[in-house]
PDB file of C-alpha atoms in Angstrom:
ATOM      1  CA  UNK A   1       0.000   0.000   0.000  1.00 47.00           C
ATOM      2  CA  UNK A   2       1.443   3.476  -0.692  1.00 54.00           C
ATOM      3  CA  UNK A   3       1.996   6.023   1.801  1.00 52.00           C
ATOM      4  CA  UNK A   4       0.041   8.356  -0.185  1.00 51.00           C
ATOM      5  CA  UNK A   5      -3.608   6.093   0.024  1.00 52.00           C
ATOM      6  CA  UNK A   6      -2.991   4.845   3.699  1.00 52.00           C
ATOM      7  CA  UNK A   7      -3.067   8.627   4.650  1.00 52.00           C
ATOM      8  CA  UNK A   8      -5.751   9.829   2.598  1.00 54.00           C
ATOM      9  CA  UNK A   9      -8.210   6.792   3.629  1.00 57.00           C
ATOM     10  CA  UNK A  10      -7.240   7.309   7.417  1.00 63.00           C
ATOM     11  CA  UNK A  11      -7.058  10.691   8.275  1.00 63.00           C
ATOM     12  CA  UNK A  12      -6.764  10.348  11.956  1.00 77.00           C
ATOM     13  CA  UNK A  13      -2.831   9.464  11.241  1.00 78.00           C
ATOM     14  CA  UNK A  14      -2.657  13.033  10.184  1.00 81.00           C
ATOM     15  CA  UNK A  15      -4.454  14.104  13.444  1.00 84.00           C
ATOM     16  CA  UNK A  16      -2.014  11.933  15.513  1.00 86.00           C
ATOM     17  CA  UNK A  17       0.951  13.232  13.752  1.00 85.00           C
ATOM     18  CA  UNK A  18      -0.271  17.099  14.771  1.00 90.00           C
ATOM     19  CA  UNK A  19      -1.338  16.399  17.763  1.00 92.00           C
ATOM     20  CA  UNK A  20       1.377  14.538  19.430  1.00 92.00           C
ATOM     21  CA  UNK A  21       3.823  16.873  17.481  1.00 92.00           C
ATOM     22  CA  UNK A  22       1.925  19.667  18.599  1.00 94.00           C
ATOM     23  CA  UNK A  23       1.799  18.553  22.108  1.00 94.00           C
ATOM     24  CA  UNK A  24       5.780  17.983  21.816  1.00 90.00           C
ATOM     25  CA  UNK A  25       6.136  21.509  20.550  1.00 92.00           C
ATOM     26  CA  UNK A  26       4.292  23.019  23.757  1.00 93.00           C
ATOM     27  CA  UNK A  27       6.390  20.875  26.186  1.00 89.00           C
ATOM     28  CA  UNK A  28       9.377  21.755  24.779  1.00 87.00           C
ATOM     29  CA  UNK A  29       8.744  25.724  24.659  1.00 90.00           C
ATOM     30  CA  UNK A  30       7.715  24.877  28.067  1.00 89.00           C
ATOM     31  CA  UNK A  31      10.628  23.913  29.144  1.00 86.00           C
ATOM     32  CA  UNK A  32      12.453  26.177  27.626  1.00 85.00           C
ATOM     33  CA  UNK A  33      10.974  29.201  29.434  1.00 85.00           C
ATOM     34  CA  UNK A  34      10.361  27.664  33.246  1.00 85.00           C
ATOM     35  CA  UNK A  35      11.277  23.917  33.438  1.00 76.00           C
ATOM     36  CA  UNK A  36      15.129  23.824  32.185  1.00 71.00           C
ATOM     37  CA  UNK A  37      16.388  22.211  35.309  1.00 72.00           C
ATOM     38  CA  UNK A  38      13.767  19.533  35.690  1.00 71.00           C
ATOM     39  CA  UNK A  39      14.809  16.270  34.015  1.00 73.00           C
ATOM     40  CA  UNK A  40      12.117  15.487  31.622  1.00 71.00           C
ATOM     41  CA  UNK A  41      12.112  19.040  30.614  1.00 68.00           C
ATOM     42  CA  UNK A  42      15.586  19.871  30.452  1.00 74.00           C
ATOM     43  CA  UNK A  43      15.915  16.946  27.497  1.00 76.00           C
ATOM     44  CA  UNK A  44      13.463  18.876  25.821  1.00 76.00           C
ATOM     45  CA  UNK A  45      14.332  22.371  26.380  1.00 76.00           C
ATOM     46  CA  UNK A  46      18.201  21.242  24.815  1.00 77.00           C
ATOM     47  CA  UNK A  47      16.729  19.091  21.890  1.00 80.00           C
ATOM     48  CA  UNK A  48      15.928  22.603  20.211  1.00 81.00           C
ATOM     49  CA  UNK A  49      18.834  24.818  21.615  1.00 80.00           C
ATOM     50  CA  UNK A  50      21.334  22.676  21.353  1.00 79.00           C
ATOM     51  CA  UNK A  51      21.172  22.936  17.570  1.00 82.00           C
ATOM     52  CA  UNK A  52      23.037  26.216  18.234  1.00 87.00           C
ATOM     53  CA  UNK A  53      26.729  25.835  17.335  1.00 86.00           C
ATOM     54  CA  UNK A  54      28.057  28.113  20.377  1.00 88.00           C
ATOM     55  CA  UNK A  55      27.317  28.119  24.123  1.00 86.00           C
ATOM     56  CA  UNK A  56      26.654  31.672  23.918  1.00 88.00           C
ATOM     57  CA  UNK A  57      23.887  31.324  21.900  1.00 84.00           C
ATOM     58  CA  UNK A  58      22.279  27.972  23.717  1.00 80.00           C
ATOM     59  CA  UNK A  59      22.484  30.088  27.258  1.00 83.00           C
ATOM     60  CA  UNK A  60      21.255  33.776  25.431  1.00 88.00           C
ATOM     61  CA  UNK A  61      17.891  34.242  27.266  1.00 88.00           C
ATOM     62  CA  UNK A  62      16.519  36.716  24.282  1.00 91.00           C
ATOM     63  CA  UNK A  63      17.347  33.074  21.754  1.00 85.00           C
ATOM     64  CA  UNK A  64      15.851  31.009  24.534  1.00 86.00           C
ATOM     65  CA  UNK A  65      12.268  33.009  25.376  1.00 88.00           C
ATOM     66  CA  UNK A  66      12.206  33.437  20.955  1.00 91.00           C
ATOM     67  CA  UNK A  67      12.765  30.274  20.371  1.00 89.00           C
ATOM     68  CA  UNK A  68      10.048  29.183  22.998  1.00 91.00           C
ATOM     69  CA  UNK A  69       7.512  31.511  21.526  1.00 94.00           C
ATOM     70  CA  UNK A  70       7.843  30.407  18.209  1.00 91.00           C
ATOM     71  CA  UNK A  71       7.936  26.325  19.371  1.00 92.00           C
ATOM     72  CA  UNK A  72       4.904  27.309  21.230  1.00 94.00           C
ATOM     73  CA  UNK A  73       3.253  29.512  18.589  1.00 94.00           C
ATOM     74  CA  UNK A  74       3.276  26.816  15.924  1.00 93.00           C
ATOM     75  CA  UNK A  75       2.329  24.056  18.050  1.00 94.00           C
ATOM     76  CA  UNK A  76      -1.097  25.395  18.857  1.00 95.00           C
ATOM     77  CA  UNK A  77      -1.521  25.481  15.438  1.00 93.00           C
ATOM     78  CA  UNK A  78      -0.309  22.232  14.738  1.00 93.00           C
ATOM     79  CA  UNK A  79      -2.648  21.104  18.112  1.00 94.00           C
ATOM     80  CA  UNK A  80      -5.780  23.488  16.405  1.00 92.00           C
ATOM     81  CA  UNK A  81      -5.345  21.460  13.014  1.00 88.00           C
ATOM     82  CA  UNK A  82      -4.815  18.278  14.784  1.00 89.00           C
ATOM     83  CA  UNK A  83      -7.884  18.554  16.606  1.00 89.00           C
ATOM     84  CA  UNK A  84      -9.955  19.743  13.624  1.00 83.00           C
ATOM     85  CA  UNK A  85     -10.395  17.982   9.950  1.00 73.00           C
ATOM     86  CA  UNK A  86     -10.644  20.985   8.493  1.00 76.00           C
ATOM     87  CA  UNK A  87      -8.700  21.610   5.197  1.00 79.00           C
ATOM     88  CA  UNK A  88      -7.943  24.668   5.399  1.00 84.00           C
ATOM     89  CA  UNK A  89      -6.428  24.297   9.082  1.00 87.00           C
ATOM     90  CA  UNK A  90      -4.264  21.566   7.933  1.00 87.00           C
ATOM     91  CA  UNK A  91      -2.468  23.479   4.972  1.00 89.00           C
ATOM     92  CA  UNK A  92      -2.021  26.112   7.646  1.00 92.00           C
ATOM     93  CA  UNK A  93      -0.837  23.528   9.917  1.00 92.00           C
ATOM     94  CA  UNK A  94       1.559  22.225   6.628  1.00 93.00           C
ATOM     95  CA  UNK A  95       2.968  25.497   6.135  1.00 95.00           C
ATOM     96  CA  UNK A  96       4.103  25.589  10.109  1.00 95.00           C
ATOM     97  CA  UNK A  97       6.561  22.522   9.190  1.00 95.00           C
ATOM     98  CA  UNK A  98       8.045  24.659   5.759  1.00 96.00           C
ATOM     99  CA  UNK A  99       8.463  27.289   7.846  1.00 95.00           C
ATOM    100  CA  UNK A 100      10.459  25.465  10.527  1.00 93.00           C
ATOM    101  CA  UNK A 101      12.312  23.745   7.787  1.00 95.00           C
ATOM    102  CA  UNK A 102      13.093  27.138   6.055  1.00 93.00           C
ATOM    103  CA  UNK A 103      13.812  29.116   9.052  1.00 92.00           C
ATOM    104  CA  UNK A 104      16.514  26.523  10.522  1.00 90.00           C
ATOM    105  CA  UNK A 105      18.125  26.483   7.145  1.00 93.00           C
ATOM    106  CA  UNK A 106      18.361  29.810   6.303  1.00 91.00           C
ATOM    107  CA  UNK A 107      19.854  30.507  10.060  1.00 87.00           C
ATOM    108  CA  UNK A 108      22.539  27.563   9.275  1.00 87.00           C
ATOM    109  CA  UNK A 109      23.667  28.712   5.619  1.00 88.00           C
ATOM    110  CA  UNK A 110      23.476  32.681   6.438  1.00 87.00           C
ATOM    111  CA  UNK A 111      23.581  32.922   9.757  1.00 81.00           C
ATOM    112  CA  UNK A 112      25.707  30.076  10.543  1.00 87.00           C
ATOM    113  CA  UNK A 113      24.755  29.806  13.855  1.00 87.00           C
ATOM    114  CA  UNK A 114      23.016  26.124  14.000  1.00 86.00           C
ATOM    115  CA  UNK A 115      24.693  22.112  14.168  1.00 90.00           C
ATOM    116  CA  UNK A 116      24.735  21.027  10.664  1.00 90.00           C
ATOM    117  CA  UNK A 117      23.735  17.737  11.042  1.00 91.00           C
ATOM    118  CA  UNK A 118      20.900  19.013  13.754  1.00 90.00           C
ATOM    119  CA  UNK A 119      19.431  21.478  11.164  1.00 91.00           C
ATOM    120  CA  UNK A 120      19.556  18.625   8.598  1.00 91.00           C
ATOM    121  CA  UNK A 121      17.449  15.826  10.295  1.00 93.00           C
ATOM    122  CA  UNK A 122      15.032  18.815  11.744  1.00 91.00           C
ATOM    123  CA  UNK A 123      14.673  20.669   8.456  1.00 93.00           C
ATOM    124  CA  UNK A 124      13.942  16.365   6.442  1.00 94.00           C
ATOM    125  CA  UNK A 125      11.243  15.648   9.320  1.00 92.00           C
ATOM    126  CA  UNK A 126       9.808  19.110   9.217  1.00 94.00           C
ATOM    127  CA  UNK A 127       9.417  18.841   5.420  1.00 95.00           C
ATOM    128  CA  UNK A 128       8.305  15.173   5.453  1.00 91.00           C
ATOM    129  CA  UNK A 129       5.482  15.869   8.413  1.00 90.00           C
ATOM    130  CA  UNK A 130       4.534  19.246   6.139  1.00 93.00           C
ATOM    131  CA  UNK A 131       3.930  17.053   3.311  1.00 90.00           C
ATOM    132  CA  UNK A 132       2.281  14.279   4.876  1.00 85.00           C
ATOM    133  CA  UNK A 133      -0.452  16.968   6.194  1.00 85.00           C
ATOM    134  CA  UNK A 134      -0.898  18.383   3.104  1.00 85.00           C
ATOM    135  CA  UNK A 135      -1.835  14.794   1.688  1.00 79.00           C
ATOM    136  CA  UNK A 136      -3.946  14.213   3.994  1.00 74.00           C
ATOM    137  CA  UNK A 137      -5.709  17.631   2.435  1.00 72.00           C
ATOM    138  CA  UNK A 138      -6.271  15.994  -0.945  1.00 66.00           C
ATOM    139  CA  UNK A 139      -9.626  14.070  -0.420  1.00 58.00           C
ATOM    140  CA  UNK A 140     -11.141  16.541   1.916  1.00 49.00           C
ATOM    141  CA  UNK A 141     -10.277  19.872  -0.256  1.00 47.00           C
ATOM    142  CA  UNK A 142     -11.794  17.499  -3.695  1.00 46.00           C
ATOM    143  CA  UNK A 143     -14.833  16.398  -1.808  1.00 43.00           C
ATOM    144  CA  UNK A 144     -14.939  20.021  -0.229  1.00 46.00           C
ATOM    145  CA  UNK A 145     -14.893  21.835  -4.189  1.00 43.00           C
ATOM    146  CA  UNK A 146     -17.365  19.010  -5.919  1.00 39.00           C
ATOM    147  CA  UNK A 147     -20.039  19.654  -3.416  1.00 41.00           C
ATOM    148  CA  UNK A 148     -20.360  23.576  -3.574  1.00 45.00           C
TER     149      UNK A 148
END
């Protein structure tokens, strides 16, 4: 079976996929801002600012609190989409992960402040998750334009 039918017949595995990455988002913002120190957090918090290539940035409280924003900015939207089968909500949702992809690779090649290899596996997933969303869209938007 290709990837491609599986999601469009069973759209709860795109739900799944923004919720629990949603939720994962949130706890990792989370601990980025008040939980650092706690265990389960503090493997969290670093997953996302340890992909910065100096200590100086990783321990910069401005990076920290913006980078904790924006986790926790897209993952209500990822959380919104995931708890919605709206279209519309998940191209939205979609266009959080090519965002994330093309923020984190545009800070590595210009800025060249990021982990290589970090940026690479974050920016694939990101991109692979965005476009697993937006085939989940297909059915629903075709369905969606035949009956108006």
């Amino acid at each position: 079976m290709h990837i491609d039918i599986l999601i469009q017949n069973n759209p709860e595995i795109i739900n799944l996929i923004l919720l629990f990455n949603g939720v994962y988002d949130i706890l990792c913002s989370v601990g980025i801002l008040w939980f650092s120190d706690v265990p389960g957090f503090s493997v969290l918090s670093k997953l996302h600012t340890d992909m910065f290539a100096k200590e100086e940035h990783r321990q910069n409280p401005v990076i920290r609190r913006m980078m904790a924003y924006w986790l926790m900015t897209y993952g209500m939207v990822r959380i919104g989409a995931g708890l919605s089968v709206t279209p519309h909500l998940y191209i939205i949702a979609a266009m959080t992960y090519f965002v994330e992809a093309g923020c984190f690779e545009y800070e590595n090649r210009v800025g060249r402040t990021m982990i290589p290899s970090k940026v690479a596996f974050v920016s694939g997933l990101s991109v692979v998750f965005g476009l697993f969303v937006l085939l989940g869209t297909i059915n629903p938007i075709k369905s969606h334009l035949f009956l108006q």
